[in-house]
Short mmCIF file of C-alpha atoms and ligand atoms in Angstrom, two decimals:
data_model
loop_
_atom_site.label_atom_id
_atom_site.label_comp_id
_atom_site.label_asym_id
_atom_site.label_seq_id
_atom_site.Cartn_x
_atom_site.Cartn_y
_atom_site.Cartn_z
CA UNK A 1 66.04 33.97 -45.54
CA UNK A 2 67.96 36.88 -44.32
CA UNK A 3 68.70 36.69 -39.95
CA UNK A 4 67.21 39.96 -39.92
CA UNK A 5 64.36 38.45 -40.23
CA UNK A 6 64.44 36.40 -37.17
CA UNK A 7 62.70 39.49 -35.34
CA UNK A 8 64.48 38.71 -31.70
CA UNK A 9 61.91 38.52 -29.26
CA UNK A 10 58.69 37.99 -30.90
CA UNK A 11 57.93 34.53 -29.93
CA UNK A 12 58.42 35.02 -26.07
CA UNK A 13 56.52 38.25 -26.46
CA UNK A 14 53.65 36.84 -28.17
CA UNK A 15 53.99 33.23 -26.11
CA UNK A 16 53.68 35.92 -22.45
CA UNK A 17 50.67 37.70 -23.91
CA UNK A 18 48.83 34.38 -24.23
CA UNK A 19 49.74 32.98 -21.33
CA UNK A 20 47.09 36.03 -20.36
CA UNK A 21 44.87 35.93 -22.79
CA UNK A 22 44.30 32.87 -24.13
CA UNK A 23 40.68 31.82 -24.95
CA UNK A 24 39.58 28.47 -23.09
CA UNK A 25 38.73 25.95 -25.89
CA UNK A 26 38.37 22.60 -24.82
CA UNK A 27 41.17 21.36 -27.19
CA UNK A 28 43.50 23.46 -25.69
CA UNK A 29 42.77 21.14 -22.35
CA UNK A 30 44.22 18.31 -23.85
CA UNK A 31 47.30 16.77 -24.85
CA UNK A 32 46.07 13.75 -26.58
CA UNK A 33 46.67 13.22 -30.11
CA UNK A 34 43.50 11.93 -31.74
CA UNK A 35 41.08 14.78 -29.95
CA UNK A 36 43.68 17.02 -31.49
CA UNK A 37 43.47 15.73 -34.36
CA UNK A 38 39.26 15.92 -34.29
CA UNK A 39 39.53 19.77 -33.50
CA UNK A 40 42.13 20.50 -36.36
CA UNK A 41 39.61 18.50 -39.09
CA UNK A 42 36.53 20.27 -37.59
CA UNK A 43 38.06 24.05 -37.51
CA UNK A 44 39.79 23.15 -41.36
CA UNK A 45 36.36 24.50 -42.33
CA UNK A 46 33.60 25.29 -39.29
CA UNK A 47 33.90 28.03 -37.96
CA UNK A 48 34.99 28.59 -34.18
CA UNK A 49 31.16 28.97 -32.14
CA UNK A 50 29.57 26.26 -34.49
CA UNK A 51 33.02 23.84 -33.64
CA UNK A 52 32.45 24.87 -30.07
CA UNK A 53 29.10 23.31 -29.72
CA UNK A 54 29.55 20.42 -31.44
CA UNK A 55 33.44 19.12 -30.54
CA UNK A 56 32.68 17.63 -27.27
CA UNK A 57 29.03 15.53 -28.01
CA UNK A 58 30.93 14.15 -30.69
CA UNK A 59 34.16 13.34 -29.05
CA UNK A 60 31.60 11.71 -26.55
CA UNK A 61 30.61 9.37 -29.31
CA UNK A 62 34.03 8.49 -30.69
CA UNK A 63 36.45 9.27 -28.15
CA UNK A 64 39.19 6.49 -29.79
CA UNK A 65 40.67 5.81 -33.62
CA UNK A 66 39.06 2.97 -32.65
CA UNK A 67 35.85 4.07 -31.62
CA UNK A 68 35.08 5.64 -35.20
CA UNK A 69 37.37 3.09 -37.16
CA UNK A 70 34.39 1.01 -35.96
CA UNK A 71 31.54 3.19 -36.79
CA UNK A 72 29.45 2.20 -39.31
CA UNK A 73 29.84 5.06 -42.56
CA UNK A 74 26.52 6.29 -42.42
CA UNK A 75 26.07 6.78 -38.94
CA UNK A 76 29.95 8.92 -38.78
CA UNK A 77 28.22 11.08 -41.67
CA UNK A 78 24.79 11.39 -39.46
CA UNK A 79 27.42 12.78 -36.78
CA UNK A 80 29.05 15.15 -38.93
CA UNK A 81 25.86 16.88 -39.77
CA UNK A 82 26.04 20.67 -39.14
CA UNK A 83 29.58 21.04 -39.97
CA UNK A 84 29.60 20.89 -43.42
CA UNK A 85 32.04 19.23 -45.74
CA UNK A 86 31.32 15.69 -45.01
CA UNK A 87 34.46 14.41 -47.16
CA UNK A 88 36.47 15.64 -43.81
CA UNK A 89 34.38 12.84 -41.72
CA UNK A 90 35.43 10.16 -43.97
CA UNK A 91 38.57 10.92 -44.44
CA UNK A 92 38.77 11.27 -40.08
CA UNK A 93 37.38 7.34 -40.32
CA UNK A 94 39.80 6.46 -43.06
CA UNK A 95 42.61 7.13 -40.58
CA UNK A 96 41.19 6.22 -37.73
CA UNK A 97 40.89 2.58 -39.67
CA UNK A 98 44.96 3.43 -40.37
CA UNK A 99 45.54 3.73 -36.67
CA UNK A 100 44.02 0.67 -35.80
CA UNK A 101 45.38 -1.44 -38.33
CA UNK A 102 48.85 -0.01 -38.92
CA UNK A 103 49.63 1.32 -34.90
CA UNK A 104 47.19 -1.18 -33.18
CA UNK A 105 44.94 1.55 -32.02
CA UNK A 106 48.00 3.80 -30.78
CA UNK A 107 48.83 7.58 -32.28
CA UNK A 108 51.91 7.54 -34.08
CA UNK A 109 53.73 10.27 -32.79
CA UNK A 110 56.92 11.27 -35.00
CA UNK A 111 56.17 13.29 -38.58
CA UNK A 112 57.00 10.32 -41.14
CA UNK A 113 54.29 7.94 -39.74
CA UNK A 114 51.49 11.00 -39.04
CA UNK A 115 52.44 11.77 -42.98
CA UNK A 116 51.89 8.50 -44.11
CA UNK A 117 47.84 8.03 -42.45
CA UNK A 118 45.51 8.75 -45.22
CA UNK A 119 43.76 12.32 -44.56
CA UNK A 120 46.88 13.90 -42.49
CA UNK A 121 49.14 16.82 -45.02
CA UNK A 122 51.68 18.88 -43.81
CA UNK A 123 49.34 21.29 -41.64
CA UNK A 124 47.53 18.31 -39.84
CA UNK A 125 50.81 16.94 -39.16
CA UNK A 126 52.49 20.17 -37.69
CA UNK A 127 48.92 20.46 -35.57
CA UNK A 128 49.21 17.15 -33.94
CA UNK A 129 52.93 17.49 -33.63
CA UNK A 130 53.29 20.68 -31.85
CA UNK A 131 49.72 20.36 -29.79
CA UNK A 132 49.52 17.18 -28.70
CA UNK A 133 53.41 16.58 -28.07
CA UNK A 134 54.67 19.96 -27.73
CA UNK A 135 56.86 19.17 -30.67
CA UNK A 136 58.82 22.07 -33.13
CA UNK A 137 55.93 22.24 -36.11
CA UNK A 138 55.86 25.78 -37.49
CA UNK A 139 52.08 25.78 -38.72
CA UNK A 140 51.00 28.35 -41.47
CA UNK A 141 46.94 28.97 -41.95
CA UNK A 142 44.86 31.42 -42.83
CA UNK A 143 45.55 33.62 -39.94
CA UNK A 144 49.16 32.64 -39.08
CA UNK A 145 49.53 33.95 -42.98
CA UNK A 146 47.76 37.07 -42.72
CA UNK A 147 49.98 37.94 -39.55
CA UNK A 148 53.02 36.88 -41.14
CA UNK A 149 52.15 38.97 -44.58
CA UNK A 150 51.51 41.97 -42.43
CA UNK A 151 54.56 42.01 -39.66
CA UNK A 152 57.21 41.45 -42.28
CA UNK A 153 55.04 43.93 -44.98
CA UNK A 154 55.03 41.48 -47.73
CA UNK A 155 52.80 41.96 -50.80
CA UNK A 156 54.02 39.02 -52.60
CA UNK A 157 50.41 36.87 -53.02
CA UNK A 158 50.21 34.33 -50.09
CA UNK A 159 48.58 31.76 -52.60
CA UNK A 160 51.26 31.87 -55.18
CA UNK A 161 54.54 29.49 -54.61
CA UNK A 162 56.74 32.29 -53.56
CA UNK A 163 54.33 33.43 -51.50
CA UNK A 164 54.07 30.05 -50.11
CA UNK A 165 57.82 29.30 -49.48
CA UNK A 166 58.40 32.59 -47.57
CA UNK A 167 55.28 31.88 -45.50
CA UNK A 168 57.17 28.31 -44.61
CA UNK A 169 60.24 30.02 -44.16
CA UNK A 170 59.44 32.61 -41.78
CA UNK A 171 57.02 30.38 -39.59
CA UNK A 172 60.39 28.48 -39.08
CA UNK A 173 62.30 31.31 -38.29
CA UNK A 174 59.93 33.24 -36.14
CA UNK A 175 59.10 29.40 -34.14
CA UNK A 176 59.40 29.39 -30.59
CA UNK A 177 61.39 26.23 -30.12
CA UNK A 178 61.06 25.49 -26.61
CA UNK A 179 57.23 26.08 -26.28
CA UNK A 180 55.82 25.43 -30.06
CA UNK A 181 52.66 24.30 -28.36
CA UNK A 182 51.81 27.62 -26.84
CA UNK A 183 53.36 29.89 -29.48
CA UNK A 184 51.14 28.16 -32.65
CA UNK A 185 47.87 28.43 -30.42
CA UNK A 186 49.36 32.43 -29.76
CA UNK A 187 49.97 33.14 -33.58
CA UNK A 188 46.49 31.83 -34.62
CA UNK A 189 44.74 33.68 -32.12
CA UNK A 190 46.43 36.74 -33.04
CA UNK A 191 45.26 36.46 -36.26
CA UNK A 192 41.78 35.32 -34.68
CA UNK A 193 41.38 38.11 -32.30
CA UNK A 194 43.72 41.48 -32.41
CA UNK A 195 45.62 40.84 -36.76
CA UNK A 196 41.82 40.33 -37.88
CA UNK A 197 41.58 40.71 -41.44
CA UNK A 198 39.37 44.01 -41.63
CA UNK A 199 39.90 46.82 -39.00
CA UNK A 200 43.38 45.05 -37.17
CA UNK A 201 43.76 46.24 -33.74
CA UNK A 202 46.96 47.42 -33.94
CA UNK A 203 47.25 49.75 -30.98
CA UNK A 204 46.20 46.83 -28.67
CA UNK A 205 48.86 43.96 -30.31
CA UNK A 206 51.51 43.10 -28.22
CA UNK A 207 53.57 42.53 -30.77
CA UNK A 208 53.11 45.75 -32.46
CA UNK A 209 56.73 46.56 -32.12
CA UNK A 210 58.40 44.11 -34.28
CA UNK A 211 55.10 44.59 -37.33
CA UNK A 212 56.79 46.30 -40.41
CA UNK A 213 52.73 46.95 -41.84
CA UNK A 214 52.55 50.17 -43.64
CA UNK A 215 49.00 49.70 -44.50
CA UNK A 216 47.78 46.43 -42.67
CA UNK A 217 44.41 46.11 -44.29
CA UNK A 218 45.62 45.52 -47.57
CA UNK A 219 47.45 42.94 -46.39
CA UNK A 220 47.81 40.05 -47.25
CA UNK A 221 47.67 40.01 -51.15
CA UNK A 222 45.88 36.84 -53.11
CA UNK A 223 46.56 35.52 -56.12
CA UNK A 224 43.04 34.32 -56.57
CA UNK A 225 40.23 35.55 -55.46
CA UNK A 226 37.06 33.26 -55.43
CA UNK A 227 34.34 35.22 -56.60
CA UNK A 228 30.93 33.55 -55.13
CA UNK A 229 29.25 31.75 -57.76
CA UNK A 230 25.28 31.56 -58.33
CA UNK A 231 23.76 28.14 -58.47
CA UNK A 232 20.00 26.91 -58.97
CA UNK A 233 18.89 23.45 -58.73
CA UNK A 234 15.11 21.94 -59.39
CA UNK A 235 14.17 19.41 -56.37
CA UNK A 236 11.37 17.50 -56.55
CA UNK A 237 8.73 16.53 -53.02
CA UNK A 238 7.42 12.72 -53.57
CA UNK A 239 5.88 11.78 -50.27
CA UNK A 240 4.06 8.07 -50.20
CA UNK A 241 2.85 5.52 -47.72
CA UNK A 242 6.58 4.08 -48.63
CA UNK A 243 7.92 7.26 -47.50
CA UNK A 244 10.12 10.44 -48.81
CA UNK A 245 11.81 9.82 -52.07
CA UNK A 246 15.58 10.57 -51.69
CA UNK A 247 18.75 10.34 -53.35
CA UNK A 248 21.75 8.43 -52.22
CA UNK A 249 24.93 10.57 -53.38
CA UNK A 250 27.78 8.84 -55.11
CA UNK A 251 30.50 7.76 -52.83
CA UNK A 252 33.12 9.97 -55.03
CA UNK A 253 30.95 12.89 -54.51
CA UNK A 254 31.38 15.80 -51.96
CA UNK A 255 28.35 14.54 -50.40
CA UNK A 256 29.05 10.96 -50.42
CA UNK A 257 27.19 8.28 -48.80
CA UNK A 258 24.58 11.06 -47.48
CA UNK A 259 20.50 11.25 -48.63
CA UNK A 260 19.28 14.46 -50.15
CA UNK A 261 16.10 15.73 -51.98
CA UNK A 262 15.96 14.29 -55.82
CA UNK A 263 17.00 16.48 -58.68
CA UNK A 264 15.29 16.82 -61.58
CA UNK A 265 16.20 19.35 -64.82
CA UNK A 266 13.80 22.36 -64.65
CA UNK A 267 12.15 21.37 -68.01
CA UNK A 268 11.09 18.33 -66.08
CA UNK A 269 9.18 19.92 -63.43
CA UNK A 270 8.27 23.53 -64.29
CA UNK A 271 4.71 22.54 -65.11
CA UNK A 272 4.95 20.38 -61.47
CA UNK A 273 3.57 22.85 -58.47
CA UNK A 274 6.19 24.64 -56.56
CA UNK A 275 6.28 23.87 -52.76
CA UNK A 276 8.77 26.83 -52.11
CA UNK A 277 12.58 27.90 -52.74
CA UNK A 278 15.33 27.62 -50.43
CA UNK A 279 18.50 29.97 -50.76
CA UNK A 280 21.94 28.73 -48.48
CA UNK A 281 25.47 28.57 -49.17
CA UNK A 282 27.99 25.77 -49.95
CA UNK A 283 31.79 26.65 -50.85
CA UNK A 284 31.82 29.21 -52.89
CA UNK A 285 28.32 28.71 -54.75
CA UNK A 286 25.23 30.97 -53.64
CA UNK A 287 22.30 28.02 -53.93
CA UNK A 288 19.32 28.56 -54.87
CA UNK A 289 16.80 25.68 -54.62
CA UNK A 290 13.24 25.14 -56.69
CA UNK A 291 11.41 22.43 -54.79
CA UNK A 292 8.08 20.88 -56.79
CA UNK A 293 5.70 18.77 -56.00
CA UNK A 294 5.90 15.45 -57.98
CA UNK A 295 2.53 12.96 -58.06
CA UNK A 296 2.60 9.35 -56.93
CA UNK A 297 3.10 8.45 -60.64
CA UNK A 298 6.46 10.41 -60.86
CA UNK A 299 9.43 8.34 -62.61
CA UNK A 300 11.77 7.24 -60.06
CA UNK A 301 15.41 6.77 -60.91
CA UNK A 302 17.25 3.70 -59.35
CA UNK A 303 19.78 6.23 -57.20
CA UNK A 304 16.72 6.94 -55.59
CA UNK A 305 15.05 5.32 -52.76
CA UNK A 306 11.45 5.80 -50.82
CA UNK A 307 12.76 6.44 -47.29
CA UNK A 308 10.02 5.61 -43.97
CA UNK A 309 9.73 9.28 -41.98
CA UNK A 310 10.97 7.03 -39.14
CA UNK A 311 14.18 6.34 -40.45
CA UNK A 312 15.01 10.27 -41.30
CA UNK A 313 16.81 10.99 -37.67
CA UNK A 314 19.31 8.40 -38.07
CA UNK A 315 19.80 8.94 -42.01
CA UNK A 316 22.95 11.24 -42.88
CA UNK A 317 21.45 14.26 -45.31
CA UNK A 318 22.96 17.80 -45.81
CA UNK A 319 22.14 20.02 -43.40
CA UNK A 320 19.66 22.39 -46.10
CA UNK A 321 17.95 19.12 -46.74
CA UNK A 322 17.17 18.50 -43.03
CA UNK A 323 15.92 21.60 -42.48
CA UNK A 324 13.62 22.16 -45.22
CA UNK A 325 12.33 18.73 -44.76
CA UNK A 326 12.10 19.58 -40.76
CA UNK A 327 9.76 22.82 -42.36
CA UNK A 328 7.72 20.39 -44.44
CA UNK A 329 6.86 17.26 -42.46
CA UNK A 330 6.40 19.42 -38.70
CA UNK A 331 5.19 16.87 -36.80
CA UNK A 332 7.72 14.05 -37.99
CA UNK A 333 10.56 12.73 -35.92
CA UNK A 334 13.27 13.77 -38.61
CA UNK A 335 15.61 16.20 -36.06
CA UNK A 336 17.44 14.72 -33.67
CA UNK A 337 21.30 13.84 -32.93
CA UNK A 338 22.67 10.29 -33.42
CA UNK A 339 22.43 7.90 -30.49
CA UNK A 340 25.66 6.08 -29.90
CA UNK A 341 26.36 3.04 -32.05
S1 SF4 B 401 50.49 45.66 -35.44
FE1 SF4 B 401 48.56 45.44 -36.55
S2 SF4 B 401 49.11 44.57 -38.52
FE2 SF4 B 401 50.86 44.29 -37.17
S3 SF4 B 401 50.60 42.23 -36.32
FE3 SF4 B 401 49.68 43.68 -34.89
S4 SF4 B 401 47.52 43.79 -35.49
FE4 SF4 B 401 48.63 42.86 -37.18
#
C-alpha cells in the first residue's frame, strides 16, 4: 500500500468532527465488553431505530455472559423476537456459555482469546477490541467500505478478494492509533449520516478535502448483487380445544428452536378455505404466505405440536407468525415481552 495513501490528517479531522456530532446511542455510554458485544450482534442485521428500542430491555434481562449462558434456549429466542435472524441469539448464548466456562464469567480482552469464542470473526473482534478497550482494531463494514471506496475513488468490487484486501489495508492505514475507539464510531457514522449511499452530502463532510470521489454515487462497486427473490408458502390454521397447531423448526435451521404456522404443499390445501395471505420480507426473499383453514380431522405431522393460547406469549415464533396470529385470535394473550427467567 503506497504512503500516499496514508491521507495525513484524516483521522484527527474526522475523530474532532465527532467529538461534535456524535449521535448518543446507549452503547456508546459504555465501556464494557459484553454490552458491546450485544450492540455489535444486534446492529450485524437490525437496523439502527428498531436496535434502539430494543438494546436496553434486553440488556435488562441478561446484563452478564452469565446471565444468558444461563437462559434457558427458548426463552433467549422469545427475547430476540423483533430483530430478526434468530441464529445471531444463539450463537450470543453459545459464547456467553464460552465465557463462563473457559474465562469464569470474565471478558477475555486480547484478540487470540475473543477469536477463539464461538460466534466472534474478525469484525466482532475489532468491535469489542477498539470499543470496549480503546484498543487499535481497524473495523471495515458496510459503511466504513462505502467511505473508504469513495475517498480513495476505487472501483475495484468491495465483495471480491482484492476488493477485500485493500479495504483491510487502508482501514489500517487511515486508523487513528491513539483514539481507535472514537475514530471507528466516526467512520461508521460517516457512512451512516453525511457518505450515505444515495445522495452523499458531500458539501457538508468534514472530510471532504482528503475524498478523491469523482462520481460518489456510483461508488462503491459489487461484485454481486442480490436480486430479491419471490417466495410463496401454503400455511395451514388448525385451532382445537388442545390449542394452535404449530411447528417446531429444526435446530440446524435459520429459525431454530422457534414455533411457526405448519406448512403444507399447495396441492394439499387448495381445496381447504383460505383465511387470508400475508406478504413480509426475510433476507433476500419477498414472502408471500397462503394461510387455509384445516378441519379438526387434518393429518398432523410429528414436528408438529397443538400449542394452549396461554402458552403463545412465552413461546419463541417469527415475528410474521406472531403477528398474523395476534390478527387472528384478538382477544388472546399471545403479545407480550418475556418476563425475566
Ligand atoms: S466527500 Fe462525499 S463521497 Fe467523499 S467521503 Fe465525503 S460524503 Fe463521501
Amino acid at each position: 500500500m503506497p504512503q500516499a495513501d496514508a491521507k495525513p490528517g484524516f483521522s484527527r479531522t474526522l475523530v474532532r468532527w465527532f467529538s461534535s456530532n456524535a449521535k448518543n446511542y446507549p452503547w456508546r455510554n459504555t465501556q464494557d465488553p459484553w454490552a458491546i458485544l450485544v450492540s455489535e450482534v444486534m446492529l450485524q442485521q437490525t437496523t439502527i431505530p428498531t436496535v434502539l428500542a430494543r438494546y436496553e430491555p434486553w440488556m435488562r434481562l441478561f446484563p452478564t455472559p452469565a446471565a444468558l449462558a444461563a437462559a434457558d434456549e427458548q426463552f433467549a429466542l422469545r427475547s430476540w423476537e423483533g430483530l430478526g435472524y434468530y441464529r445471531r441469539v444463539r450463537s450470543l448464548q453459545a459464547t456467553a456459555r464460552a465465557i463462563v466456562q473457559k474465562h469464569s464469567g470474565v471478558f477475555p480482552s486480547d484478540e487470540t482469546s475473543l477469536r477463539a469464542l464461538p460466534g466472534i470473526g474478525e469484525y466482532t473482534a475489532a468491535a469489542v477490541l477498539s470499543f470496549a478497550y480503546n484498543k487499535p482494531a481497524a473495523l471495515v463494514d458496510a459503511n466504513v467500505a462505502r467511505v473508504l471506496a469513495r475517498i480513495y475513488n476505487d472501483p475495484t468490487p468491495i465483495d471480491s478478494t482484492a476488493g477485500r484486501r485493500t479495504l483491510r489495508e487502508r482501514a489500517e492505514l487511515l486508523l487513528h492509533r491513539s483514539n481507535p475507539r472514537a475514530y471507528n464510531s466516526a467512520l461508521m457514522e460517516l457512512g451512516q449520516t453525511i457518505c450515505t449511499p444515495t445522495n452523499p452530502l458531500c458539501s457538508s463532510c468534514p472530510v471532504r478535502r482528503f475524498c478523491d470521489a469523482s462520481s460518489p454515487s456510483s461508488l462503491p462497486v459489487k461484485k454481486n448483487k442480490m436480486k430479491p427473490t419471490d417466495l410463496r408458502h401454503w400455511d395451514i390454521w388448525l385451532l382445537t380445544d388442545l390449542g394452535l397447531l404449530l411447528e417446531k423448526q429444526p435446530d440446524d435451521s435459520r429459525h431454530g428452536g422457534m414455533f411457526r404456522l405448519p406448512q403444507r404443499p399447495c396441492s394439499t390445501v387448495s381445496s381447504l378455505p383460505l383465511i387470508c395471505s400475508q406478504k413480509y420480507s426475510v433476507t433476500r426473499f419477498k414472502v408471500t404466505r397462503f394461510l387455509h383453514r384445516a378441519p379438526a380431522d387434518f393429518p398432523v405431522l410429528s414436528s408438529e405440536t397443538f400449542i394452549p393460547l396461554s402458552l403463545l406469549p412465552s413461546l419463541p415464533l417469527a415475528s410474521p407468525d406472531r403477528k398474523l396470529i395476534l390478527r387472528l385470535l384478538p382477544q388472546s394473550s399471545s403479545e407480550g415481552t418475556p418476563a425475566s427467567p
